Structures are given as C-alpha cells and as structure tokens.
Amino acid sequence: MSEHVVDVSWSRGGHEFTYDTYDRDHEWRFDGGVTVPGSANPKYLGNPGPVDPEEAFVAALSSCHMLTFLAIAARKRLVVDSYDDHAVGVMAVGATGRLAITQVTLHPTIVWNGPEPDAATIERIHELAHRECFIANSVTTEITVAG
C-alpha cells in the first residue's frame, strides 16, 4: 500500500464571492516540490492558462498507461526510444445522469529501437498496460487505445 499526497490551495484574494465573479485559480503542490497552477475549465469560468481538473484526469490516465506500457516492454526486453500520446477525454452525461469524463482515447506514437514488434504484440502490451494501470483501475471511464 502507498499514500499519495497533494496540497490544493485557493484563496478569495479580496475578490467578490459570487458564482459569476469568484476566481477559480488555485495551486496544486506535490511532495516533490512541484507546484502546478490550476483553474476551472474556461467553460466553467476558469482561466484558460492553468491546468483544469479534467485535463489533469486525462493526463493521469495517459501517464499511468504509458509508464505501465514502458515497464512491460522493458520486461520483455523490447527497447522503446520514445512514446508520445495525444490523449483525448470526452465529458458527457454518464450512466448516473451527471456530467463525467465518460471516455478517454489514447493515441500513442511509439518509436522502437530495433525491429518494431508485430501489431499483435503491441496490442497485447497495451491490453496488459490498461489492466495493470493503477489509475485506470480506479475509475469507471471507458479507456481505449486508438491504433
């Protein structure tokens, strides 16, 4: 078992506090010393510059899948030179009738060192990565890998 801690801080900062006027900007502070500016999605009156929770959710799924994929490839002695993903999350009304990130599609581009494994091997590594990804195991969102 492990514990993962993030400090999230927001302050009114003297702004008026009504739904249409309060500032959505805040900070995420991670135990390694990294601070990430956060805000609401601009659709919800947030600042377009910082990371919004929906983007962070998609990034966490993509990152976890990638790290698990790399671990499996390394164990199989398949050398990956680079892995880039264009992950897309869709917010829609979910099964409960409430808004949710209902689907995340990963679009990884992988550069192999040496001969590229066959499509079936790559697909199997993605299946294993999805099954073993801690974040994917924690959510009900449909996650697919587009080939």
Short mmCIF file of N, CA, C and O in Angstrom, two decimals:
data_model
loop_
_atom_site.label_atom_id
_atom_site.label_comp_id
_atom_site.label_asym_id
_atom_site.label_seq_id
_atom_site.Cartn_x
_atom_site.Cartn_y
_atom_site.Cartn_z
N MET A 1 0.84 -1.18 0.00
CA MET A 1 0.00 0.00 0.00
C MET A 1 0.89 1.24 0.00
O MET A 1 1.97 1.22 0.56
N SER A 2 0.42 2.29 -0.64
CA SER A 2 1.15 3.55 -0.64
C SER A 2 0.15 4.70 -0.51
O SER A 2 -1.03 4.54 -0.77
N GLU A 3 0.66 5.82 -0.09
CA GLU A 3 -0.16 7.01 0.10
C GLU A 3 0.37 8.10 -0.82
O GLU A 3 1.58 8.24 -0.97
N HIS A 4 -0.52 8.88 -1.40
CA HIS A 4 -0.14 9.93 -2.35
C HIS A 4 -0.80 11.22 -1.93
O HIS A 4 -2.02 11.29 -1.83
N VAL A 5 0.01 12.24 -1.67
CA VAL A 5 -0.49 13.47 -1.07
C VAL A 5 -0.28 14.65 -2.02
O VAL A 5 0.80 14.80 -2.60
N VAL A 6 -1.30 15.45 -2.18
CA VAL A 6 -1.24 16.70 -2.94
C VAL A 6 -1.92 17.76 -2.08
O VAL A 6 -2.98 17.51 -1.50
N ASP A 7 -1.29 18.92 -1.98
CA ASP A 7 -1.92 20.05 -1.31
C ASP A 7 -2.54 20.96 -2.36
O ASP A 7 -1.87 21.37 -3.31
N VAL A 8 -3.82 21.25 -2.22
CA VAL A 8 -4.54 22.12 -3.13
C VAL A 8 -4.94 23.37 -2.35
O VAL A 8 -5.55 23.26 -1.28
N SER A 9 -4.57 24.54 -2.88
CA SER A 9 -4.83 25.80 -2.15
C SER A 9 -5.52 26.81 -3.05
O SER A 9 -5.15 27.00 -4.21
N TRP A 10 -6.52 27.47 -2.49
CA TRP A 10 -7.25 28.53 -3.15
C TRP A 10 -7.50 29.62 -2.13
O TRP A 10 -7.68 29.34 -0.93
N SER A 11 -7.53 30.86 -2.58
CA SER A 11 -7.85 31.98 -1.71
C SER A 11 -8.72 32.97 -2.48
O SER A 11 -8.49 33.20 -3.67
N ARG A 12 -9.69 33.55 -1.81
CA ARG A 12 -10.58 34.52 -2.43
C ARG A 12 -9.80 35.74 -2.89
O ARG A 12 -10.12 36.36 -3.90
N GLY A 13 -8.76 36.11 -2.15
CA GLY A 13 -7.90 37.21 -2.54
C GLY A 13 -8.59 38.55 -2.68
O GLY A 13 -8.20 39.36 -3.52
N GLY A 14 -9.63 38.79 -1.91
CA GLY A 14 -10.30 40.07 -1.94
C GLY A 14 -11.34 40.22 -3.06
O GLY A 14 -12.02 41.23 -3.13
N HIS A 15 -11.45 39.23 -3.92
CA HIS A 15 -12.45 39.30 -4.99
C HIS A 15 -13.84 39.08 -4.41
O HIS A 15 -14.01 38.43 -3.39
N GLU A 16 -14.83 39.62 -5.11
CA GLU A 16 -16.21 39.37 -4.73
C GLU A 16 -16.47 37.86 -4.83
O GLU A 16 -15.91 37.19 -5.69
N PHE A 17 -17.30 37.32 -3.96
CA PHE A 17 -17.56 35.89 -3.97
C PHE A 17 -19.00 35.61 -4.37
O PHE A 17 -19.89 35.42 -3.54
N THR A 18 -19.23 35.64 -5.67
CA THR A 18 -20.49 35.17 -6.25
C THR A 18 -20.10 34.16 -7.33
O THR A 18 -18.95 34.14 -7.79
N TYR A 19 -21.04 33.34 -7.77
CA TYR A 19 -20.71 32.30 -8.75
C TYR A 19 -20.04 32.88 -9.98
O TYR A 19 -19.08 32.33 -10.50
N ASP A 20 -20.53 33.99 -10.48
CA ASP A 20 -20.00 34.56 -11.71
C ASP A 20 -18.69 35.32 -11.54
O ASP A 20 -18.04 35.63 -12.53
N THR A 21 -18.32 35.64 -10.30
CA THR A 21 -17.14 36.51 -10.13
C THR A 21 -15.96 35.91 -9.37
O THR A 21 -14.86 36.43 -9.48
N TYR A 22 -16.16 34.85 -8.61
CA TYR A 22 -15.00 34.38 -7.82
C TYR A 22 -13.93 33.78 -8.73
O TYR A 22 -14.21 33.22 -9.79
N ASP A 23 -12.69 33.95 -8.32
CA ASP A 23 -11.53 33.50 -9.09
C ASP A 23 -11.37 31.99 -8.91
O ASP A 23 -11.33 31.49 -7.79
N ARG A 24 -11.28 31.27 -10.02
CA ARG A 24 -11.13 29.81 -9.98
C ARG A 24 -9.66 29.37 -9.89
O ARG A 24 -9.39 28.19 -9.73
N ASP A 25 -8.72 30.29 -10.04
CA ASP A 25 -7.30 29.93 -10.00
C ASP A 25 -6.89 29.41 -8.62
O ASP A 25 -7.35 29.94 -7.59
N HIS A 26 -6.06 28.39 -8.61
CA HIS A 26 -5.58 27.77 -7.38
C HIS A 26 -4.25 27.09 -7.67
O HIS A 26 -3.75 27.17 -8.80
N GLU A 27 -3.67 26.43 -6.69
CA GLU A 27 -2.39 25.74 -6.87
C GLU A 27 -2.48 24.30 -6.38
O GLU A 27 -3.16 24.02 -5.40
N TRP A 28 -1.75 23.43 -7.07
CA TRP A 28 -1.54 22.05 -6.64
C TRP A 28 -0.08 21.97 -6.26
O TRP A 28 0.80 22.25 -7.07
N ARG A 29 0.22 21.56 -5.04
CA ARG A 29 1.60 21.40 -4.59
C ARG A 29 1.84 19.93 -4.30
O ARG A 29 1.13 19.32 -3.49
N PHE A 30 2.85 19.39 -4.98
CA PHE A 30 3.19 17.98 -4.85
C PHE A 30 4.38 17.80 -3.93
O PHE A 30 5.20 18.71 -3.78
N ASP A 31 4.47 16.62 -3.32
CA ASP A 31 5.51 16.38 -2.31
C ASP A 31 6.93 16.48 -2.85
O ASP A 31 7.86 16.69 -2.11
N GLY A 32 7.12 16.38 -4.16
CA GLY A 32 8.45 16.54 -4.74
C GLY A 32 8.85 17.99 -4.93
O GLY A 32 9.93 18.28 -5.43
N GLY A 33 7.99 18.92 -4.54
CA GLY A 33 8.30 20.33 -4.63
C GLY A 33 7.72 21.03 -5.85
O GLY A 33 7.88 22.24 -6.00
N VAL A 34 7.05 20.30 -6.73
CA VAL A 34 6.47 20.91 -7.92
C VAL A 34 5.14 21.56 -7.57
O VAL A 34 4.31 20.98 -6.86
N THR A 35 4.96 22.80 -8.06
CA THR A 35 3.70 23.50 -7.92
C THR A 35 3.10 23.68 -9.30
O THR A 35 3.79 24.13 -10.22
N VAL A 36 1.85 23.32 -9.45
CA VAL A 36 1.16 23.42 -10.74
C VAL A 36 -0.01 24.38 -10.58
O VAL A 36 -0.84 24.19 -9.68
N PRO A 37 -0.08 25.40 -11.44
CA PRO A 37 -1.25 26.28 -11.37
C PRO A 37 -2.48 25.56 -11.92
O PRO A 37 -2.41 24.88 -12.95
N GLY A 38 -3.58 25.70 -11.22
CA GLY A 38 -4.83 25.07 -11.63
C GLY A 38 -5.93 26.10 -11.74
O GLY A 38 -5.85 27.19 -11.16
N SER A 39 -6.97 25.77 -12.47
CA SER A 39 -8.15 26.60 -12.59
C SER A 39 -9.28 25.72 -13.07
O SER A 39 -9.07 24.55 -13.40
N ALA A 40 -10.46 26.27 -13.14
CA ALA A 40 -11.57 25.56 -13.76
C ALA A 40 -11.41 25.65 -15.27
O ALA A 40 -10.71 26.52 -15.79
N ASN A 41 -12.07 24.76 -15.99
CA ASN A 41 -12.12 24.84 -17.44
C ASN A 41 -12.78 26.17 -17.80
O ASN A 41 -13.71 26.61 -17.11
N PRO A 42 -12.33 26.83 -18.88
CA PRO A 42 -12.94 28.11 -19.26
C PRO A 42 -14.46 28.04 -19.44
O PRO A 42 -15.16 29.03 -19.22
N LYS A 43 -15.00 26.86 -19.81
CA LYS A 43 -16.46 26.71 -19.91
C LYS A 43 -17.14 26.97 -18.57
O LYS A 43 -18.32 27.30 -18.52
N TYR A 44 -16.37 26.79 -17.50
CA TYR A 44 -16.91 26.96 -16.15
C TYR A 44 -16.27 28.15 -15.47
O TYR A 44 -16.02 28.15 -14.27
N LEU A 45 -15.98 29.18 -16.28
CA LEU A 45 -15.48 30.48 -15.85
C LEU A 45 -14.05 30.45 -15.33
O LEU A 45 -13.64 31.32 -14.59
N GLY A 46 -13.30 29.45 -15.74
CA GLY A 46 -11.91 29.36 -15.32
C GLY A 46 -10.97 30.07 -16.28
O GLY A 46 -11.36 30.52 -17.36
N ASN A 47 -9.74 30.14 -15.88
CA ASN A 47 -8.67 30.75 -16.63
C ASN A 47 -8.14 29.71 -17.63
O ASN A 47 -7.83 28.59 -17.24
N PRO A 48 -7.98 30.05 -18.92
CA PRO A 48 -7.53 29.06 -19.89
C PRO A 48 -6.06 28.65 -19.75
O PRO A 48 -5.64 27.65 -20.31
N GLY A 49 -5.26 29.39 -19.00
CA GLY A 49 -3.83 29.10 -18.90
C GLY A 49 -3.48 27.91 -18.03
O GLY A 49 -2.78 27.00 -18.46
N PRO A 50 -3.94 27.86 -16.79
CA PRO A 50 -3.58 26.75 -15.90
C PRO A 50 -4.24 25.42 -16.29
O PRO A 50 -5.13 25.38 -17.14
N VAL A 51 -3.82 24.37 -15.65
CA VAL A 51 -4.38 23.03 -15.87
C VAL A 51 -5.72 22.95 -15.16
O VAL A 51 -5.86 23.35 -14.00
N ASP A 52 -6.73 22.41 -15.85
CA ASP A 52 -8.01 22.21 -15.18
C ASP A 52 -8.12 20.74 -14.74
O ASP A 52 -7.38 19.89 -15.25
N PRO A 53 -8.98 20.43 -13.79
CA PRO A 53 -9.06 19.07 -13.26
C PRO A 53 -9.36 18.01 -14.33
O PRO A 53 -8.86 16.89 -14.26
N GLU A 54 -10.15 18.37 -15.33
CA GLU A 54 -10.47 17.41 -16.38
C GLU A 54 -9.23 17.06 -17.20
O GLU A 54 -8.99 15.90 -17.53
N GLU A 55 -8.43 18.08 -17.53
CA GLU A 55 -7.17 17.84 -18.25
C GLU A 55 -6.23 16.99 -17.40
O GLU A 55 -5.56 16.08 -17.91
N ALA A 56 -6.16 17.29 -16.11
CA ALA A 56 -5.28 16.54 -15.21
C ALA A 56 -5.71 15.07 -15.14
O ALA A 56 -4.86 14.17 -15.09
N PHE A 57 -7.00 14.83 -15.13
CA PHE A 57 -7.53 13.47 -15.10
C PHE A 57 -7.09 12.70 -16.35
O PHE A 57 -6.60 11.58 -16.27
N VAL A 58 -7.26 13.32 -17.52
CA VAL A 58 -6.86 12.69 -18.78
C VAL A 58 -5.34 12.46 -18.78
O VAL A 58 -4.86 11.40 -19.18
N ALA A 59 -4.58 13.46 -18.32
CA ALA A 59 -3.12 13.33 -18.26
C ALA A 59 -2.71 12.19 -17.32
O ALA A 59 -1.79 11.43 -17.64
N ALA A 60 -3.39 12.05 -16.18
CA ALA A 60 -3.06 10.97 -15.24
C ALA A 60 -3.31 9.61 -15.87
O ALA A 60 -2.49 8.69 -15.72
N LEU A 61 -4.42 9.45 -16.59
CA LEU A 61 -4.70 8.18 -17.26
C LEU A 61 -3.65 7.89 -18.33
O LEU A 61 -3.13 6.78 -18.41
N SER A 62 -3.33 8.88 -19.14
CA SER A 62 -2.34 8.71 -20.20
C SER A 62 -0.97 8.37 -19.63
O SER A 62 -0.29 7.46 -20.10
N SER A 63 -0.56 9.12 -18.61
CA SER A 63 0.75 8.92 -18.00
C SER A 63 0.87 7.54 -17.36
O SER A 63 1.88 6.84 -17.53
N CYS A 64 -0.16 7.13 -16.65
CA CYS A 64 -0.15 5.82 -16.00
C CYS A 64 -0.08 4.71 -17.04
O CYS A 64 0.68 3.75 -16.89
N HIS A 65 -0.87 4.84 -18.11
CA HIS A 65 -0.85 3.82 -19.16
C HIS A 65 0.55 3.75 -19.79
O HIS A 65 1.10 2.67 -19.98
N MET A 66 1.13 4.92 -20.08
CA MET A 66 2.45 4.96 -20.69
C MET A 66 3.50 4.31 -19.78
O MET A 66 4.29 3.48 -20.24
N LEU A 67 3.51 4.68 -18.53
CA LEU A 67 4.51 4.13 -17.60
C LEU A 67 4.37 2.62 -17.45
O LEU A 67 5.36 1.89 -17.38
N THR A 68 3.14 2.14 -17.43
CA THR A 68 2.90 0.70 -17.34
C THR A 68 3.31 0.02 -18.63
O THR A 68 3.94 -1.05 -18.61
N PHE A 69 3.00 0.63 -19.78
CA PHE A 69 3.41 0.10 -21.08
C PHE A 69 4.94 -0.02 -21.14
O PHE A 69 5.47 -1.06 -21.55
N LEU A 70 5.64 1.03 -20.73
CA LEU A 70 7.11 1.02 -20.76
C LEU A 70 7.67 -0.07 -19.86
O LEU A 70 8.64 -0.75 -20.23
N ALA A 71 7.08 -0.26 -18.68
CA ALA A 71 7.55 -1.30 -17.76
C ALA A 71 7.39 -2.68 -18.39
O ALA A 71 8.30 -3.52 -18.30
N ILE A 72 6.26 -2.91 -19.02
CA ILE A 72 6.01 -4.22 -19.65
C ILE A 72 6.98 -4.42 -20.82
O ILE A 72 7.57 -5.50 -20.97
N ALA A 73 7.15 -3.39 -21.65
CA ALA A 73 8.07 -3.50 -22.78
C ALA A 73 9.49 -3.80 -22.28
O ALA A 73 10.18 -4.66 -22.84
N ALA A 74 9.92 -3.11 -21.24
CA ALA A 74 11.27 -3.33 -20.71
C ALA A 74 11.44 -4.75 -20.19
O ALA A 74 12.47 -5.39 -20.42
N ARG A 75 10.42 -5.25 -19.51
CA ARG A 75 10.48 -6.64 -19.01
C ARG A 75 10.55 -7.65 -20.16
O ARG A 75 11.11 -8.72 -20.00
N LYS A 76 9.97 -7.27 -21.30
CA LYS A 76 10.01 -8.15 -22.47
C LYS A 76 11.27 -7.92 -23.30
O LYS A 76 11.41 -8.47 -24.38
N ARG A 77 12.15 -7.06 -22.80
CA ARG A 77 13.39 -6.70 -23.49
C ARG A 77 13.15 -6.06 -24.86
O ARG A 77 13.92 -6.23 -25.79
N LEU A 78 12.03 -5.33 -24.94
CA LEU A 78 11.73 -4.53 -26.13
C LEU A 78 12.10 -3.09 -25.80
O LEU A 78 11.63 -2.54 -24.80
N VAL A 79 12.97 -2.49 -26.58
CA VAL A 79 13.50 -1.16 -26.26
C VAL A 79 12.68 -0.08 -26.95
O VAL A 79 12.52 -0.08 -28.18
N VAL A 80 12.16 0.83 -26.15
CA VAL A 80 11.37 1.96 -26.64
C VAL A 80 12.27 3.20 -26.61
O VAL A 80 12.85 3.51 -25.58
N ASP A 81 12.37 3.90 -27.75
CA ASP A 81 13.14 5.15 -27.79
C ASP A 81 12.28 6.35 -27.40
O ASP A 81 12.78 7.28 -26.78
N SER A 82 11.00 6.34 -27.79
CA SER A 82 10.12 7.44 -27.40
C SER A 82 8.67 6.97 -27.43
O SER A 82 8.32 6.03 -28.13
N TYR A 83 7.88 7.66 -26.63
CA TYR A 83 6.44 7.36 -26.53
C TYR A 83 5.76 8.71 -26.39
O TYR A 83 6.02 9.44 -25.43
N ASP A 84 4.94 9.06 -27.34
CA ASP A 84 4.18 10.30 -27.29
C ASP A 84 2.70 9.96 -27.41
O ASP A 84 2.33 9.11 -28.22
N ASP A 85 1.88 10.62 -26.63
CA ASP A 85 0.45 10.35 -26.65
C ASP A 85 -0.32 11.65 -26.81
O ASP A 85 0.02 12.67 -26.21
N HIS A 86 -1.34 11.60 -27.62
CA HIS A 86 -2.31 12.69 -27.75
C HIS A 86 -3.61 12.13 -27.16
O HIS A 86 -4.40 11.50 -27.87
N ALA A 87 -3.79 12.31 -25.86
CA ALA A 87 -4.94 11.74 -25.16
C ALA A 87 -6.12 12.71 -25.22
O ALA A 87 -5.95 13.92 -25.03
N VAL A 88 -7.30 12.17 -25.47
CA VAL A 88 -8.50 12.99 -25.60
C VAL A 88 -9.57 12.45 -24.66
O VAL A 88 -9.95 11.28 -24.75
N GLY A 89 -10.04 13.30 -23.77
CA GLY A 89 -11.12 12.94 -22.86
C GLY A 89 -12.42 13.59 -23.31
O GLY A 89 -12.42 14.72 -23.78
N VAL A 90 -13.52 12.87 -23.17
CA VAL A 90 -14.84 13.38 -23.54
C VAL A 90 -15.68 13.50 -22.28
O VAL A 90 -15.84 12.53 -21.53
N MET A 91 -16.20 14.71 -22.06
CA MET A 91 -17.13 14.91 -20.96
C MET A 91 -18.54 14.84 -21.53
O MET A 91 -18.85 15.50 -22.52
N ALA A 92 -19.35 14.00 -20.91
CA ALA A 92 -20.73 13.81 -21.35
C ALA A 92 -21.55 13.38 -20.14
O ALA A 92 -21.00 13.13 -19.06
N VAL A 93 -22.83 13.28 -20.33
CA VAL A 93 -23.70 12.78 -19.27
C VAL A 93 -23.44 11.29 -19.14
O VAL A 93 -23.54 10.54 -20.12
N GLY A 94 -23.07 10.86 -17.95
CA GLY A 94 -22.75 9.46 -17.71
C GLY A 94 -23.96 8.63 -17.31
O GLY A 94 -25.10 9.11 -17.33
N ALA A 95 -23.70 7.41 -16.92
CA ALA A 95 -24.76 6.45 -16.56
C ALA A 95 -25.60 6.94 -15.39
O ALA A 95 -26.77 6.58 -15.26
N THR A 96 -25.02 7.77 -14.53
CA THR A 96 -25.75 8.28 -13.37
C THR A 96 -26.59 9.50 -13.70
O THR A 96 -27.26 10.04 -12.83
N GLY A 97 -26.50 9.97 -14.98
CA GLY A 97 -27.24 11.15 -15.36
C GLY A 97 -26.51 12.45 -15.05
O GLY A 97 -27.08 13.53 -15.18
N ARG A 98 -25.25 12.34 -14.64
CA ARG A 98 -24.46 13.52 -14.28
C ARG A 98 -23.26 13.62 -15.22
O ARG A 98 -22.81 12.63 -15.80
N LEU A 99 -22.72 14.85 -15.35
CA LEU A 99 -21.55 15.05 -16.19
C LEU A 99 -20.36 14.29 -15.64
O LEU A 99 -20.13 14.26 -14.42
N ALA A 100 -19.60 13.68 -16.54
CA ALA A 100 -18.41 12.93 -16.16
C ALA A 100 -17.50 12.83 -17.38
O ALA A 100 -17.95 13.00 -18.51
N ILE A 101 -16.22 12.58 -17.14
CA ILE A 101 -15.34 12.20 -18.24
C ILE A 101 -15.71 10.75 -18.51
O ILE A 101 -15.36 9.85 -17.75
N THR A 102 -16.47 10.53 -19.56
CA THR A 102 -17.02 9.20 -19.84
C THR A 102 -16.12 8.35 -20.72
O THR A 102 -16.26 7.13 -20.76
N GLN A 103 -15.21 9.00 -21.44
CA GLN A 103 -14.34 8.24 -22.33
C GLN A 103 -13.01 8.98 -22.48
O GLN A 103 -12.98 10.21 -22.57
N VAL A 104 -11.94 8.22 -22.49
CA VAL A 104 -10.61 8.75 -22.79
C VAL A 104 -10.02 7.87 -23.88
O VAL A 104 -10.01 6.64 -23.75
N THR A 105 -9.59 8.49 -24.96
CA THR A 105 -8.95 7.75 -26.04
C THR A 105 -7.48 8.16 -26.09
O THR A 105 -7.16 9.35 -26.17
N LEU A 106 -6.62 7.17 -26.02
CA LEU A 106 -5.18 7.39 -26.09
C LEU A 106 -4.75 7.18 -27.54
O LEU A 106 -5.22 6.25 -28.20
N HIS A 107 -3.87 8.04 -28.01
CA HIS A 107 -3.35 7.95 -29.38
C HIS A 107 -1.82 7.91 -29.30
O HIS A 107 -1.15 8.87 -29.69
N PRO A 108 -1.26 6.82 -28.79
CA PRO A 108 0.19 6.78 -28.62
C PRO A 108 0.93 6.59 -29.94
O PRO A 108 0.47 5.87 -30.83
N THR A 109 2.07 7.25 -30.02
CA THR A 109 3.02 7.04 -31.10
C THR A 109 4.30 6.54 -30.43
O THR A 109 4.87 7.25 -29.59
N ILE A 110 4.72 5.34 -30.81
CA ILE A 110 5.85 4.70 -30.15
C ILE A 110 6.96 4.50 -31.17
O ILE A 110 6.72 4.01 -32.27
N VAL A 111 8.17 4.90 -30.79
CA VAL A 111 9.34 4.64 -31.62
C VAL A 111 10.17 3.58 -30.91
O VAL A 111 10.55 3.75 -29.74
N TRP A 112 10.40 2.50 -31.60
CA TRP A 112 11.13 1.36 -31.06
C TRP A 112 12.59 1.42 -31.49
O TRP A 112 12.91 1.92 -32.56
N ASN A 113 13.47 0.89 -30.66
CA ASN A 113 14.87 0.74 -31.02
C ASN A 113 15.03 -0.67 -31.55
O ASN A 113 14.81 -1.63 -30.82
N GLY A 114 15.37 -0.79 -32.82
CA GLY A 114 15.43 -2.11 -33.43
C GLY A 114 14.13 -2.40 -34.13
O GLY A 114 13.29 -1.52 -34.34
N PRO A 115 13.93 -3.66 -34.49
CA PRO A 115 12.71 -4.01 -35.22
C PRO A 115 11.46 -3.76 -34.37
O PRO A 115 11.44 -4.08 -33.18
N GLU A 116 10.45 -3.17 -34.99
CA GLU A 116 9.19 -2.93 -34.28
C GLU A 116 8.48 -4.26 -34.06
O GLU A 116 8.39 -5.08 -34.97
N PRO A 117 7.98 -4.48 -32.84
CA PRO A 117 7.21 -5.70 -32.60
C PRO A 117 5.98 -5.74 -33.51
O PRO A 117 5.50 -4.69 -33.96
N ASP A 118 5.46 -6.93 -33.75
CA ASP A 118 4.27 -7.03 -34.60
C ASP A 118 3.07 -6.41 -33.89
O ASP A 118 3.07 -6.20 -32.68
N ALA A 119 2.04 -6.13 -34.66
CA ALA A 119 0.85 -5.44 -34.16
C ALA A 119 0.19 -6.20 -33.01
O ALA A 119 -0.29 -5.60 -32.05
N ALA A 120 0.16 -7.52 -33.07
CA ALA A 120 -0.46 -8.32 -32.00
C ALA A 120 0.31 -8.16 -30.69
O ALA A 120 -0.31 -8.08 -29.62
N THR A 121 1.63 -8.11 -30.76
CA THR A 121 2.44 -7.93 -29.55
C THR A 121 2.19 -6.56 -28.94
O THR A 121 2.00 -6.43 -27.72
N ILE A 122 2.17 -5.54 -29.77
CA ILE A 122 1.93 -4.18 -29.28
C ILE A 122 0.54 -4.08 -28.67
O ILE A 122 0.36 -3.51 -27.58
N GLU A 123 -0.45 -4.66 -29.32
CA GLU A 123 -1.82 -4.65 -28.79
C GLU A 123 -1.88 -5.36 -27.43
O GLU A 123 -2.52 -4.89 -26.50
N ARG A 124 -1.18 -6.48 -27.31
CA ARG A 124 -1.16 -7.23 -26.05
C ARG A 124 -0.50 -6.42 -24.94
O ARG A 124 -0.97 -6.42 -23.80
N ILE A 125 0.57 -5.69 -25.26
CA ILE A 125 1.23 -4.84 -24.25
C ILE A 125 0.26 -3.75 -23.81
O ILE A 125 0.15 -3.46 -22.62
N HIS A 126 -0.47 -3.15 -24.77
CA HIS A 126 -1.46 -2.13 -24.40
C HIS A 126 -2.56 -2.72 -23.52
O HIS A 126 -2.98 -2.10 -22.54
N GLU A 127 -3.03 -3.92 -23.84
CA GLU A 127 -4.05 -4.57 -23.01
C GLU A 127 -3.55 -4.80 -21.59
O GLU A 127 -4.26 -4.54 -20.62
N LEU A 128 -2.32 -5.30 -21.48
CA LEU A 128 -1.73 -5.52 -20.16
C LEU A 128 -1.54 -4.20 -19.42
O LEU A 128 -1.79 -4.11 -18.21
N ALA A 129 -1.08 -3.18 -20.14
CA ALA A 129 -0.87 -1.87 -19.52
C ALA A 129 -2.19 -1.32 -18.99
O ALA A 129 -2.24 -0.78 -17.88
N HIS A 130 -3.25 -1.47 -19.76
CA HIS A 130 -4.56 -1.00 -19.30
C HIS A 130 -5.01 -1.77 -18.05
O HIS A 130 -5.48 -1.18 -17.09
N ARG A 131 -4.83 -3.08 -18.09
CA ARG A 131 -5.25 -3.91 -16.96
C ARG A 131 -4.46 -3.62 -15.69
O ARG A 131 -4.99 -3.69 -14.59
N GLU A 132 -3.19 -3.26 -15.84
CA GLU A 132 -2.32 -3.05 -14.68
C GLU A 132 -2.20 -1.58 -14.25
O GLU A 132 -1.64 -1.30 -13.20
N CYS A 133 -2.69 -0.65 -15.05
CA CYS A 133 -2.58 0.79 -14.72
C CYS A 133 -3.41 1.10 -13.47
O CYS A 133 -4.61 0.88 -13.44
N PHE A 134 -2.74 1.65 -12.47
CA PHE A 134 -3.40 1.95 -11.18
C PHE A 134 -4.54 2.95 -11.36
O PHE A 134 -5.59 2.82 -10.72
N ILE A 135 -4.35 3.94 -12.21
CA ILE A 135 -5.37 4.97 -12.39
C ILE A 135 -6.57 4.39 -13.14
O ILE A 135 -7.71 4.60 -12.74
N ALA A 136 -6.32 3.63 -14.20
CA ALA A 136 -7.42 3.01 -14.95
C ALA A 136 -8.23 2.08 -14.04
O ALA A 136 -9.45 1.99 -14.16
N ASN A 137 -7.54 1.41 -13.12
CA ASN A 137 -8.23 0.52 -12.19
C ASN A 137 -9.05 1.28 -11.14
O ASN A 137 -9.83 0.68 -10.41
N SER A 138 -8.87 2.59 -11.10
CA SER A 138 -9.54 3.40 -10.08
C SER A 138 -10.77 4.13 -10.58
O SER A 138 -11.44 4.80 -9.81
N VAL A 139 -11.06 4.03 -11.88
CA VAL A 139 -12.15 4.82 -12.45
C VAL A 139 -13.10 3.95 -13.28
O VAL A 139 -12.77 2.83 -13.65
N THR A 140 -14.26 4.51 -13.59
CA THR A 140 -15.23 3.81 -14.42
C THR A 140 -15.23 4.32 -15.86
O THR A 140 -15.97 3.80 -16.69
N THR A 141 -14.38 5.30 -16.17
CA THR A 141 -14.29 5.85 -17.51
C THR A 141 -13.87 4.78 -18.51
O THR A 141 -12.97 4.01 -18.23
N GLU A 142 -14.48 4.79 -19.69
CA GLU A 142 -14.04 3.89 -20.75
C GLU A 142 -12.74 4.43 -21.32
O GLU A 142 -12.64 5.61 -21.66
N ILE A 143 -11.73 3.59 -21.41
CA ILE A 143 -10.42 3.98 -21.90
C ILE A 143 -10.08 3.10 -23.09
O ILE A 143 -10.10 1.87 -22.97
N THR A 144 -9.78 3.72 -24.23
CA THR A 144 -9.42 2.95 -25.42
C THR A 144 -8.09 3.45 -25.96
O THR A 144 -7.72 4.61 -25.73
N VAL A 145 -7.39 2.58 -26.65
CA VAL A 145 -6.15 2.95 -27.33
C VAL A 145 -6.44 2.88 -28.82
O VAL A 145 -6.81 1.83 -29.35
N ALA A 146 -6.32 4.03 -29.48
CA ALA A 146 -6.55 4.08 -30.92
C ALA A 146 -5.27 3.67 -31.64
O ALA A 146 -4.20 4.15 -31.32
N GLY A 147 -5.40 2.76 -32.57
CA GLY A 147 -4.23 2.26 -33.27
C GLY A 147 -3.92 2.99 -34.46
O GLY A 147 -3.50 3.74 -35.04
#
